[in-house]
Amino acid sequence: QVQMVESGGGSVQAGGSLRLSCLATEVTYNKKCMAWFRQAPGKEREGVAAVNLAARTTYYRNSVKGRFSISQDNAKNTVYLQMNSLKPEDTAMYYCAAADPGAWYSCGYWQKYDYWGQGTQVTVSS
Protein backbone atom coordinates (compact mmCIF):
# COMPACT_ATOMS: atom_id res chain seq x y z
CA GLN A 1 0.00 0.00 0.00
CA VAL A 2 1.34 3.41 -0.95
CA GLN A 3 1.08 5.64 2.07
CA MET A 4 2.95 8.59 3.49
CA VAL A 5 2.58 10.53 6.72
CA GLU A 6 4.01 14.01 7.08
CA SER A 7 4.99 15.72 10.33
CA GLY A 8 7.02 18.65 11.55
CA GLY A 9 4.96 21.58 10.39
CA GLY A 10 4.28 24.55 12.61
CA SER A 11 4.47 28.31 12.99
CA VAL A 12 7.75 30.20 12.90
CA GLN A 13 8.93 33.74 12.41
CA ALA A 14 10.66 34.84 9.24
CA GLY A 15 14.25 33.71 9.22
CA GLY A 16 13.50 30.63 11.27
CA SER A 17 13.82 26.95 10.41
CA LEU A 18 11.65 23.86 10.33
CA ARG A 19 12.29 20.25 9.39
CA LEU A 20 9.49 18.26 7.83
CA SER A 21 9.45 14.48 7.90
CA CYS A 22 7.69 12.08 5.58
CA LEU A 23 7.39 8.51 6.84
CA ALA A 24 6.59 6.13 4.01
CA THR A 25 5.50 2.53 3.79
CA GLU A 26 7.91 0.03 2.28
CA VAL A 27 5.89 -0.03 -0.94
CA THR A 28 6.12 3.74 -1.20
CA TYR A 29 9.83 3.85 -0.49
CA ASN A 30 10.40 1.45 -3.39
CA LYS A 31 9.21 4.13 -5.79
CA LYS A 32 11.81 5.93 -7.86
CA CYS A 33 11.06 9.42 -6.58
CA MET A 34 9.83 11.20 -3.51
CA ALA A 35 9.19 14.89 -3.25
CA TRP A 36 7.74 17.75 -1.30
CA PHE A 37 5.04 19.97 -2.74
CA ARG A 38 3.24 22.93 -1.25
CA GLN A 39 -0.02 24.72 -1.80
CA ALA A 40 -0.85 28.15 -0.47
CA PRO A 41 -4.46 29.36 -0.24
CA GLY A 42 -5.73 30.43 -3.62
CA LYS A 43 -2.67 29.12 -5.42
CA GLU A 44 -1.83 26.00 -7.36
CA ARG A 45 0.21 23.22 -5.83
CA GLU A 46 3.87 23.47 -6.73
CA GLY A 47 6.83 21.18 -6.46
CA VAL A 48 9.45 22.30 -3.95
CA ALA A 49 12.09 19.59 -3.75
CA ALA A 50 12.51 16.04 -5.01
CA VAL A 51 14.94 13.17 -4.68
CA ASN A 52 15.74 10.08 -6.72
CA LEU A 53 15.89 7.58 -3.87
CA ALA A 54 18.37 5.24 -5.57
CA ALA A 55 20.70 7.80 -7.14
CA ARG A 56 20.20 10.39 -4.39
CA THR A 57 19.93 13.09 -7.05
CA THR A 58 18.03 16.11 -5.79
CA TYR A 59 15.93 18.77 -7.49
CA TYR A 60 14.68 22.14 -6.22
CA ARG A 61 12.46 24.92 -7.43
CA ASN A 62 14.46 28.11 -7.87
CA SER A 63 12.81 30.03 -5.05
CA VAL A 64 14.02 27.58 -2.38
CA LYS A 65 17.51 26.78 -3.66
CA GLY A 66 20.09 27.46 -1.00
CA ARG A 67 17.44 27.55 1.75
CA PHE A 68 15.75 24.13 1.59
CA SER A 69 17.38 20.72 1.57
CA ILE A 70 15.80 17.34 0.89
CA SER A 71 17.36 14.24 2.37
CA GLN A 72 16.55 10.60 3.01
CA ASP A 73 17.06 7.97 5.67
CA ASN A 74 16.68 4.55 4.06
CA ALA A 75 16.76 2.74 7.40
CA LYS A 76 13.65 4.66 8.46
CA ASN A 77 11.86 4.90 5.09
CA THR A 78 11.79 8.63 5.70
CA VAL A 79 12.40 11.69 3.58
CA TYR A 80 13.08 15.05 5.19
CA LEU A 81 12.79 18.65 4.11
CA GLN A 82 15.04 21.00 6.04
CA MET A 83 13.79 24.55 5.58
CA ASN A 84 16.03 27.43 6.64
CA SER A 85 15.73 31.19 6.26
CA LEU A 86 11.98 30.84 5.99
CA LYS A 87 9.98 33.65 4.43
CA PRO A 88 6.29 34.57 4.75
CA GLU A 89 5.82 33.45 1.14
CA ASP A 90 6.81 29.92 2.20
CA THR A 91 3.54 29.69 4.13
CA ALA A 92 1.55 26.77 2.73
CA MET A 93 0.33 23.26 3.29
CA TYR A 94 3.26 20.98 2.53
CA TYR A 95 2.66 17.56 1.02
CA CYS A 96 4.87 14.55 0.62
CA ALA A 97 4.55 12.77 -2.71
CA ALA A 98 5.88 9.74 -4.53
CA ALA A 99 6.18 8.70 -8.16
CA ASP A 100 7.50 6.11 -10.56
CA PRO A 101 7.87 8.31 -13.65
CA GLY A 102 9.82 5.78 -15.68
CA ALA A 103 13.24 6.00 -17.23
CA TRP A 104 12.50 9.00 -19.46
CA TYR A 105 11.62 11.43 -16.70
CA SER A 106 13.68 12.77 -13.86
CA CYS A 107 12.29 13.15 -10.37
CA GLY A 108 12.18 16.89 -10.97
CA TYR A 109 9.32 16.42 -13.43
CA TRP A 110 6.61 17.57 -11.05
CA GLN A 111 3.65 16.48 -13.17
CA LYS A 112 4.50 12.81 -12.69
CA TYR A 113 3.69 12.63 -8.98
CA ASP A 114 0.52 10.72 -8.23
CA TYR A 115 0.76 9.50 -4.65
CA TRP A 116 0.14 11.99 -1.86
CA GLY A 117 0.27 12.35 1.90
CA GLN A 118 -2.28 14.29 3.92
CA GLY A 119 -0.11 17.39 4.37
CA THR A 120 1.35 19.44 7.19
CA GLN A 121 0.85 23.17 7.62
CA VAL A 122 3.77 25.60 7.65
CA THR A 123 3.09 29.21 8.65
CA VAL A 124 5.80 31.86 8.54
CA SER A 125 5.07 35.22 10.11
CA SER A 126 6.88 38.47 9.37
mmCIF file with all atom_site columns, N, CA and C in Angstrom, residues 20-75:
data_model
loop_
_atom_site.group_PDB
_atom_site.id
_atom_site.type_symbol
_atom_site.label_atom_id
_atom_site.label_alt_id
_atom_site.label_comp_id
_atom_site.label_asym_id
_atom_site.label_entity_id
_atom_site.label_seq_id
_atom_site.pdbx_PDB_ins_code
_atom_site.Cartn_x
_atom_site.Cartn_y
_atom_site.Cartn_z
_atom_site.occupancy
_atom_site.B_iso_or_equiv
_atom_site.pdbx_formal_charge
_atom_site.auth_seq_id
_atom_site.auth_comp_id
_atom_site.auth_asym_id
_atom_site.auth_atom_id
_atom_site.pdbx_PDB_model_num
ATOM 1   N N  . LEU A 1 20 ? 10.627 19.127 8.089  1.00 0.00 ? 20 LEU A N  1
ATOM 2   C CA . LEU A 1 20 ? 9.490  18.262 7.833  1.00 0.00 ? 20 LEU A CA 1
ATOM 3   C C  . LEU A 1 20 ? 9.972  16.835 7.626  1.00 0.00 ? 20 LEU A C  1
ATOM 4   N N  . SER A 1 21 ? 9.151  15.899 8.089  1.00 0.00 ? 21 SER A N  1
ATOM 5   C CA . SER A 1 21 ? 9.454  14.483 7.904  1.00 0.00 ? 21 SER A CA 1
ATOM 6   C C  . SER A 1 21 ? 8.322  13.814 7.145  1.00 0.00 ? 21 SER A C  1
ATOM 7   N N  . CYS A 1 22 ? 8.676  12.862 6.316  1.00 0.00 ? 22 CYS A N  1
ATOM 8   C CA . CYS A 1 22 ? 7.694  12.075 5.580  1.00 0.00 ? 22 CYS A CA 1
ATOM 9   C C  . CYS A 1 22 ? 8.025  10.601 5.780  1.00 0.00 ? 22 CYS A C  1
ATOM 10  N N  . LEU A 1 23 ? 7.215  9.943  6.591  1.00 0.00 ? 23 LEU A N  1
ATOM 11  C CA . LEU A 1 23 ? 7.394  8.515  6.845  1.00 0.00 ? 23 LEU A CA 1
ATOM 12  C C  . LEU A 1 23 ? 6.581  7.747  5.818  1.00 0.00 ? 23 LEU A C  1
ATOM 13  N N  . ALA A 1 24 ? 7.248  6.862  5.099  1.00 0.00 ? 24 ALA A N  1
ATOM 14  C CA . ALA A 1 24 ? 6.590  6.134  4.008  1.00 0.00 ? 24 ALA A CA 1
ATOM 15  C C  . ALA A 1 24 ? 6.539  4.638  4.294  1.00 0.00 ? 24 ALA A C  1
ATOM 16  N N  . THR A 1 25 ? 5.543  3.981  3.721  1.00 0.00 ? 25 THR A N  1
ATOM 17  C CA . THR A 1 25 ? 5.495  2.531  3.787  1.00 0.00 ? 25 THR A CA 1
ATOM 18  C C  . THR A 1 25 ? 6.592  1.955  2.892  1.00 0.00 ? 25 THR A C  1
ATOM 19  N N  . GLU A 1 26 ? 6.864  0.675  3.076  1.00 0.00 ? 26 GLU A N  1
ATOM 20  C CA . GLU A 1 26 ? 7.914  0.034  2.280  1.00 0.00 ? 26 GLU A CA 1
ATOM 21  C C  . GLU A 1 26 ? 7.588  0.113  0.794  1.00 0.00 ? 26 GLU A C  1
ATOM 22  N N  . VAL A 1 27 ? 6.316  -0.089 0.468  1.00 0.00 ? 27 VAL A N  1
ATOM 23  C CA . VAL A 1 27 ? 5.891  -0.032 -0.936 1.00 0.00 ? 27 VAL A CA 1
ATOM 24  C C  . VAL A 1 27 ? 6.185  1.346  -1.517 1.00 0.00 ? 27 VAL A C  1
ATOM 25  N N  . THR A 1 28 ? 5.895  2.367  -0.750 1.00 0.00 ? 28 THR A N  1
ATOM 26  C CA . THR A 1 28 ? 6.124  3.738  -1.200 1.00 0.00 ? 28 THR A CA 1
ATOM 27  C C  . THR A 1 28 ? 7.609  4.001  -1.382 1.00 0.00 ? 28 THR A C  1
ATOM 28  N N  . TYR A 1 29 ? 8.385  3.552  -0.454 1.00 0.00 ? 29 TYR A N  1
ATOM 29  C CA . TYR A 1 29 ? 9.825  3.852  -0.485 1.00 0.00 ? 29 TYR A CA 1
ATOM 30  C C  . TYR A 1 29 ? 10.517 3.097  -1.605 1.00 0.00 ? 29 TYR A C  1
ATOM 31  N N  . ASN A 1 30 ? 9.833  2.139  -2.225 1.00 0.00 ? 30 ASN A N  1
ATOM 32  C CA . ASN A 1 30 ? 10.397 1.454  -3.385 1.00 0.00 ? 30 ASN A CA 1
ATOM 33  C C  . ASN A 1 30 ? 10.134 2.192  -4.692 1.00 0.00 ? 30 ASN A C  1
ATOM 34  N N  . LYS A 1 31 ? 9.401  3.300  -4.599 1.00 0.00 ? 31 LYS A N  1
ATOM 35  C CA . LYS A 1 31 ? 9.207  4.131  -5.785 1.00 0.00 ? 31 LYS A CA 1
ATOM 36  C C  . LYS A 1 31 ? 10.525 4.784  -6.173 1.00 0.00 ? 31 LYS A C  1
ATOM 37  N N  . LYS A 1 32 ? 10.585 5.281  -7.388 1.00 0.00 ? 32 LYS A N  1
ATOM 38  C CA . LYS A 1 32 ? 11.814 5.928  -7.864 1.00 0.00 ? 32 LYS A CA 1
ATOM 39  C C  . LYS A 1 32 ? 12.029 7.275  -7.182 1.00 0.00 ? 32 LYS A C  1
ATOM 40  N N  . CYS A 1 33 ? 10.953 8.026  -7.002 1.00 0.00 ? 33 CYS A N  1
ATOM 41  C CA . CYS A 1 33 ? 11.060 9.421  -6.578 1.00 0.00 ? 33 CYS A CA 1
ATOM 42  C C  . CYS A 1 33 ? 10.171 9.716  -5.379 1.00 0.00 ? 33 CYS A C  1
ATOM 43  N N  . MET A 1 34 ? 10.673 10.584 -4.526 1.00 0.00 ? 34 MET A N  1
ATOM 44  C CA . MET A 1 34 ? 9.827  11.197 -3.511 1.00 0.00 ? 34 MET A CA 1
ATOM 45  C C  . MET A 1 34 ? 10.089 12.688 -3.521 1.00 0.00 ? 34 MET A C  1
ATOM 46  N N  . ALA A 1 35 ? 9.078  13.442 -3.124 1.00 0.00 ? 35 ALA A N  1
ATOM 47  C CA . ALA A 1 35 ? 9.191  14.892 -3.246 1.00 0.00 ? 35 ALA A CA 1
ATOM 48  C C  . ALA A 1 35 ? 8.332  15.591 -2.213 1.00 0.00 ? 35 ALA A C  1
ATOM 49  N N  . TRP A 1 36 ? 8.565  16.866 -2.106 1.00 0.00 ? 36 TRP A N  1
ATOM 50  C CA . TRP A 1 36 ? 7.740  17.752 -1.301 1.00 0.00 ? 36 TRP A CA 1
ATOM 51  C C  . TRP A 1 36 ? 7.097  18.779 -2.223 1.00 0.00 ? 36 TRP A C  1
ATOM 52  N N  . PHE A 1 37 ? 5.801  18.948 -2.046 1.00 0.00 ? 37 PHE A N  1
ATOM 53  C CA . PHE A 1 37 ? 5.040  19.967 -2.743 1.00 0.00 ? 37 PHE A CA 1
ATOM 54  C C  . PHE A 1 37 ? 4.445  20.897 -1.699 1.00 0.00 ? 37 PHE A C  1
ATOM 55  N N  . ARG A 1 38 ? 3.954  22.033 -2.155 1.00 0.00 ? 38 ARG A N  1
ATOM 56  C CA . ARG A 1 38 ? 3.239  22.926 -1.250 1.00 0.00 ? 38 ARG A CA 1
ATOM 57  C C  . ARG A 1 38 ? 2.103  23.609 -2.005 1.00 0.00 ? 38 ARG A C  1
ATOM 58  N N  . GLN A 1 39 ? 1.107  23.996 -1.221 1.00 0.00 ? 39 GLN A N  1
ATOM 59  C CA . GLN A 1 39 ? -0.024 24.720 -1.799 1.00 0.00 ? 39 GLN A CA 1
ATOM 60  C C  . GLN A 1 39 ? -0.471 25.784 -0.812 1.00 0.00 ? 39 GLN A C  1
ATOM 61  N N  . ALA A 1 40 ? -0.382 27.023 -1.254 1.00 0.00 ? 40 ALA A N  1
ATOM 62  C CA . ALA A 1 40 ? -0.853 28.151 -0.467 1.00 0.00 ? 40 ALA A CA 1
ATOM 63  C C  . ALA A 1 40 ? -2.310 28.434 -0.831 1.00 0.00 ? 40 ALA A C  1
ATOM 64  N N  . PRO A 1 41 ? -3.054 29.060 0.062  1.00 0.00 ? 41 PRO A N  1
ATOM 65  C CA . PRO A 1 41 ? -4.462 29.365 -0.236 1.00 0.00 ? 41 PRO A CA 1
ATOM 66  C C  . PRO A 1 41 ? -4.598 30.174 -1.519 1.00 0.00 ? 41 PRO A C  1
ATOM 67  N N  . GLY A 1 42 ? -5.474 29.716 -2.383 1.00 0.00 ? 42 GLY A N  1
ATOM 68  C CA . GLY A 1 42 ? -5.730 30.429 -3.619 1.00 0.00 ? 42 GLY A CA 1
ATOM 69  C C  . GLY A 1 42 ? -4.696 30.213 -4.698 1.00 0.00 ? 42 GLY A C  1
ATOM 70  N N  . LYS A 1 43 ? -3.722 29.365 -4.439 1.00 0.00 ? 43 LYS A N  1
ATOM 71  C CA . LYS A 1 43 ? -2.665 29.117 -5.423 1.00 0.00 ? 43 LYS A CA 1
ATOM 72  C C  . LYS A 1 43 ? -2.615 27.644 -5.801 1.00 0.00 ? 43 LYS A C  1
ATOM 73  N N  . GLU A 1 44 ? -1.979 27.377 -6.932 1.00 0.00 ? 44 GLU A N  1
ATOM 74  C CA . GLU A 1 44 ? -1.830 25.995 -7.362 1.00 0.00 ? 44 GLU A CA 1
ATOM 75  C C  . GLU A 1 44 ? -0.725 25.302 -6.560 1.00 0.00 ? 44 GLU A C  1
ATOM 76  N N  . ARG A 1 45 ? -0.839 24.002 -6.477 1.00 0.00 ? 45 ARG A N  1
ATOM 77  C CA . ARG A 1 45 ? 0.205  23.222 -5.828 1.00 0.00 ? 45 ARG A CA 1
ATOM 78  C C  . ARG A 1 45 ? 1.470  23.271 -6.670 1.00 0.00 ? 45 ARG A C  1
ATOM 79  N N  . GLU A 1 46 ? 2.606  23.380 -6.007 1.00 0.00 ? 46 GLU A N  1
ATOM 80  C CA . GLU A 1 46 ? 3.874  23.471 -6.727 1.00 0.00 ? 46 GLU A CA 1
ATOM 81  C C  . GLU A 1 46 ? 4.912  22.559 -6.091 1.00 0.00 ? 46 GLU A C  1
ATOM 82  N N  . GLY A 1 47 ? 5.746  22.010 -6.944 1.00 0.00 ? 47 GLY A N  1
ATOM 83  C CA . GLY A 1 47 ? 6.834  21.176 -6.464 1.00 0.00 ? 47 GLY A CA 1
ATOM 84  C C  . GLY A 1 47 ? 7.907  22.029 -5.813 1.00 0.00 ? 47 GLY A C  1
ATOM 85  N N  . VAL A 1 48 ? 8.442  21.560 -4.708 1.00 0.00 ? 48 VAL A N  1
ATOM 86  C CA . VAL A 1 48 ? 9.445  22.302 -3.950 1.00 0.00 ? 48 VAL A CA 1
ATOM 87  C C  . VAL A 1 48 ? 10.809 21.616 -4.038 1.00 0.00 ? 48 VAL A C  1
ATOM 88  N N  . ALA A 1 49 ? 10.843 20.333 -3.749 1.00 0.00 ? 49 ALA A N  1
ATOM 89  C CA . ALA A 1 49 ? 12.094 19.587 -3.752 1.00 0.00 ? 49 ALA A CA 1
ATOM 90  C C  . ALA A 1 49 ? 11.784 18.121 -4.019 1.00 0.00 ? 49 ALA A C  1
ATOM 91  N N  . ALA A 1 50 ? 12.713 17.450 -4.674 1.00 0.00 ? 50 ALA A N  1
ATOM 92  C CA . ALA A 1 50 ? 12.513 16.039 -5.009 1.00 0.00 ? 50 ALA A CA 1
ATOM 93  C C  . ALA A 1 50 ? 13.835 15.295 -4.919 1.00 0.00 ? 50 ALA A C  1
ATOM 94  N N  . VAL A 1 51 ? 13.736 13.988 -4.748 1.00 0.00 ? 51 VAL A N  1
ATOM 95  C CA . VAL A 1 51 ? 14.939 13.169 -4.677 1.00 0.00 ? 51 VAL A CA 1
ATOM 96  C C  . VAL A 1 51 ? 14.710 11.846 -5.388 1.00 0.00 ? 51 VAL A C  1
ATOM 97  N N  . ASN A 1 52 ? 15.696 11.431 -6.149 1.00 0.00 ? 52 ASN A N  1
ATOM 98  C CA . ASN A 1 52 ? 15.742 10.083 -6.716 1.00 0.00 ? 52 ASN A CA 1
ATOM 99  C C  . ASN A 1 52 ? 16.313 9.202  -5.600 1.00 0.00 ? 52 ASN A C  1
ATOM 100 N N  . LEU A 1 53 ? 15.503 8.307  -5.073 1.00 0.00 ? 53 LEU A N  1
ATOM 101 C CA . LEU A 1 53 ? 15.890 7.575  -3.870 1.00 0.00 ? 53 LEU A CA 1
ATOM 102 C C  . LEU A 1 53 ? 17.090 6.650  -4.102 1.00 0.00 ? 53 LEU A C  1
ATOM 103 N N  . ALA A 1 54 ? 17.249 6.129  -5.296 1.00 0.00 ? 54 ALA A N  1
ATOM 104 C CA . ALA A 1 54 ? 18.373 5.238  -5.565 1.00 0.00 ? 54 ALA A CA 1
ATOM 105 C C  . ALA A 1 54 ? 19.648 6.028  -5.860 1.00 0.00 ? 54 ALA A C  1
ATOM 106 N N  . ALA A 1 55 ? 19.535 7.021  -6.717 1.00 0.00 ? 55 ALA A N  1
ATOM 107 C CA . ALA A 1 55 ? 20.702 7.803  -7.138 1.00 0.00 ? 55 ALA A CA 1
ATOM 108 C C  . ALA A 1 55 ? 21.022 8.930  -6.181 1.00 0.00 ? 55 ALA A C  1
ATOM 109 N N  . ARG A 1 56 ? 20.062 9.282  -5.331 1.00 0.00 ? 56 ARG A N  1
ATOM 110 C CA . ARG A 1 56 ? 20.202 10.394 -4.388 1.00 0.00 ? 56 ARG A CA 1
ATOM 111 C C  . ARG A 1 56 ? 20.352 11.742 -5.100 1.00 0.00 ? 56 ARG A C  1
ATOM 112 N N  . THR A 1 57 ? 19.929 11.822 -6.318 1.00 0.00 ? 57 THR A N  1
ATOM 113 C CA . THR A 1 57 ? 19.931 13.090 -7.048 1.00 0.00 ? 57 THR A CA 1
ATOM 114 C C  . THR A 1 57 ? 18.782 13.946 -6.539 1.00 0.00 ? 57 THR A C  1
ATOM 115 N N  . THR A 1 58 ? 19.051 15.223 -6.321 1.00 0.00 ? 58 THR A N  1
ATOM 116 C CA . THR A 1 58 ? 18.029 16.113 -5.788 1.00 0.00 ? 58 THR A CA 1
ATOM 117 C C  . THR A 1 58 ? 17.666 17.209 -6.788 1.00 0.00 ? 58 THR A C  1
ATOM 118 N N  . TYR A 1 59 ? 16.464 17.730 -6.617 1.00 0.00 ? 59 TYR A N  1
ATOM 119 C CA . TYR A 1 59 ? 15.931 18.766 -7.489 1.00 0.00 ? 59 TYR A CA 1
ATOM 120 C C  . TYR A 1 59 ? 15.214 19.794 -6.615 1.00 0.00 ? 59 TYR A C  1
ATOM 121 N N  . TYR A 1 60 ? 15.312 21.073 -6.998 1.00 0.00 ? 60 TYR A N  1
ATOM 122 C CA . TYR A 1 60 ? 14.679 22.135 -6.222 1.00 0.00 ? 60 TYR A CA 1
ATOM 123 C C  . TYR A 1 60 ? 14.066 23.172 -7.156 1.00 0.00 ? 60 TYR A C  1
ATOM 124 N N  . ARG A 1 61 ? 12.950 23.763 -6.704 1.00 0.00 ? 61 ARG A N  1
ATOM 125 C CA . ARG A 1 61 ? 12.460 24.919 -7.433 1.00 0.00 ? 61 ARG A CA 1
ATOM 126 C C  . ARG A 1 61 ? 13.374 26.088 -7.099 1.00 0.00 ? 61 ARG A C  1
ATOM 127 N N  . ASN A 1 62 ? 13.484 27.033 -8.000 1.00 0.00 ? 62 ASN A N  1
ATOM 128 C CA . ASN A 1 62 ? 14.458 28.111 -7.869 1.00 0.00 ? 62 ASN A CA 1
ATOM 129 C C  . ASN A 1 62 ? 14.283 28.915 -6.591 1.00 0.00 ? 62 ASN A C  1
ATOM 130 N N  . SER A 1 63 ? 13.055 29.142 -6.181 1.00 0.00 ? 63 SER A N  1
ATOM 131 C CA . SER A 1 63 ? 12.814 30.033 -5.051 1.00 0.00 ? 63 SER A CA 1
ATOM 132 C C  . SER A 1 63 ? 13.273 29.460 -3.707 1.00 0.00 ? 63 SER A C  1
ATOM 133 N N  . VAL A 1 64 ? 13.589 28.164 -3.652 1.00 0.00 ? 64 VAL A N  1
ATOM 134 C CA . VAL A 1 64 ? 14.016 27.583 -2.383 1.00 0.00 ? 64 VAL A CA 1
ATOM 135 C C  . VAL A 1 64 ? 15.471 27.114 -2.417 1.00 0.00 ? 64 VAL A C  1
ATOM 136 N N  . LYS A 1 65 ? 16.106 27.213 -3.568 1.00 0.00 ? 65 LYS A N  1
ATOM 137 C CA . LYS A 1 65 ? 17.506 26.780 -3.664 1.00 0.00 ? 65 LYS A CA 1
ATOM 138 C C  . LYS A 1 65 ? 18.372 27.556 -2.692 1.00 0.00 ? 65 LYS A C  1
ATOM 139 N N  . GLY A 1 66 ? 19.214 26.838 -1.981 1.00 0.00 ? 66 GLY A N  1
ATOM 140 C CA . GLY A 1 66 ? 20.091 27.463 -0.997 1.00 0.00 ? 66 GLY A CA 1
ATOM 141 C C  . GLY A 1 66 ? 19.465 27.617 0.370  1.00 0.00 ? 66 GLY A C  1
ATOM 142 N N  . ARG A 1 67 ? 18.135 27.429 0.455  1.00 0.00 ? 67 ARG A N  1
ATOM 143 C CA . ARG A 1 67 ? 17.444 27.545 1.748  1.00 0.00 ? 67 ARG A CA 1
ATOM 144 C C  . ARG A 1 67 ? 16.865 26.206 2.201  1.00 0.00 ? 67 ARG A C  1
ATOM 145 N N  . PHE A 1 68 ? 16.367 25.414 1.270  1.00 0.00 ? 68 PHE A N  1
ATOM 146 C CA . PHE A 1 68 ? 15.747 24.129 1.585  1.00 0.00 ? 68 PHE A CA 1
ATOM 147 C C  . PHE A 1 68 ? 16.676 22.997 1.167  1.00 0.00 ? 68 PHE A C  1
ATOM 148 N N  . SER A 1 69 ? 16.572 21.890 1.900  1.00 0.00 ? 69 SER A N  1
ATOM 149 C CA . SER A 1 69 ? 17.379 20.725 1.574  1.00 0.00 ? 69 SER A CA 1
ATOM 150 C C  . SER A 1 69 ? 16.556 19.462 1.802  1.00 0.00 ? 69 SER A C  1
ATOM 151 N N  . ILE A 1 70 ? 16.496 18.611 0.774  1.00 0.00 ? 70 ILE A N  1
ATOM 152 C CA . ILE A 1 70 ? 15.797 17.344 0.892  1.00 0.00 ? 70 ILE A CA 1
ATOM 153 C C  . ILE A 1 70 ? 16.811 16.241 1.152  1.00 0.00 ? 70 ILE A C  1
ATOM 154 N N  . SER A 1 71 ? 16.460 15.339 2.052  1.00 0.00 ? 71 SER A N  1
ATOM 155 C CA . SER A 1 71 ? 17.363 14.237 2.370  1.00 0.00 ? 71 SER A CA 1
ATOM 156 C C  . SER A 1 71 ? 16.546 12.985 2.672  1.00 0.00 ? 71 SER A C  1
ATOM 157 N N  . GLN A 1 72 ? 17.240 11.861 2.796  1.00 0.00 ? 72 GLN A N  1
ATOM 158 C CA . GLN A 1 72 ? 16.547 10.597 3.005  1.00 0.00 ? 72 GLN A CA 1
ATOM 159 C C  . GLN A 1 72 ? 17.264 9.761  4.051  1.00 0.00 ? 72 GLN A C  1
ATOM 160 N N  . ASP A 1 73 ? 16.504 8.940  4.735  1.00 0.00 ? 73 ASP A N  1
ATOM 161 C CA . ASP A 1 73 ? 17.064 7.970  5.670  1.00 0.00 ? 73 ASP A CA 1
ATOM 162 C C  . ASP A 1 73 ? 16.464 6.622  5.296  1.00 0.00 ? 73 ASP A C  1
ATOM 163 N N  . ASN A 1 74 ? 17.216 5.815  4.570  1.00 0.00 ? 74 ASN A N  1
ATOM 164 C CA . ASN A 1 74 ? 16.680 4.554  4.057  1.00 0.00 ? 74 ASN A CA 1
ATOM 165 C C  . ASN A 1 74 ? 16.332 3.577  5.177  1.00 0.00 ? 74 ASN A C  1
ATOM 166 N N  . ALA A 1 75 ? 17.037 3.642  6.281  1.00 0.00 ? 75 ALA A N  1
ATOM 167 C CA . ALA A 1 75 ? 16.762 2.741  7.396  1.00 0.00 ? 75 ALA A CA 1
ATOM 168 C C  . ALA A 1 75 ? 15.398 3.027  8.022  1.00 0.00 ? 75 ALA A C  1
#
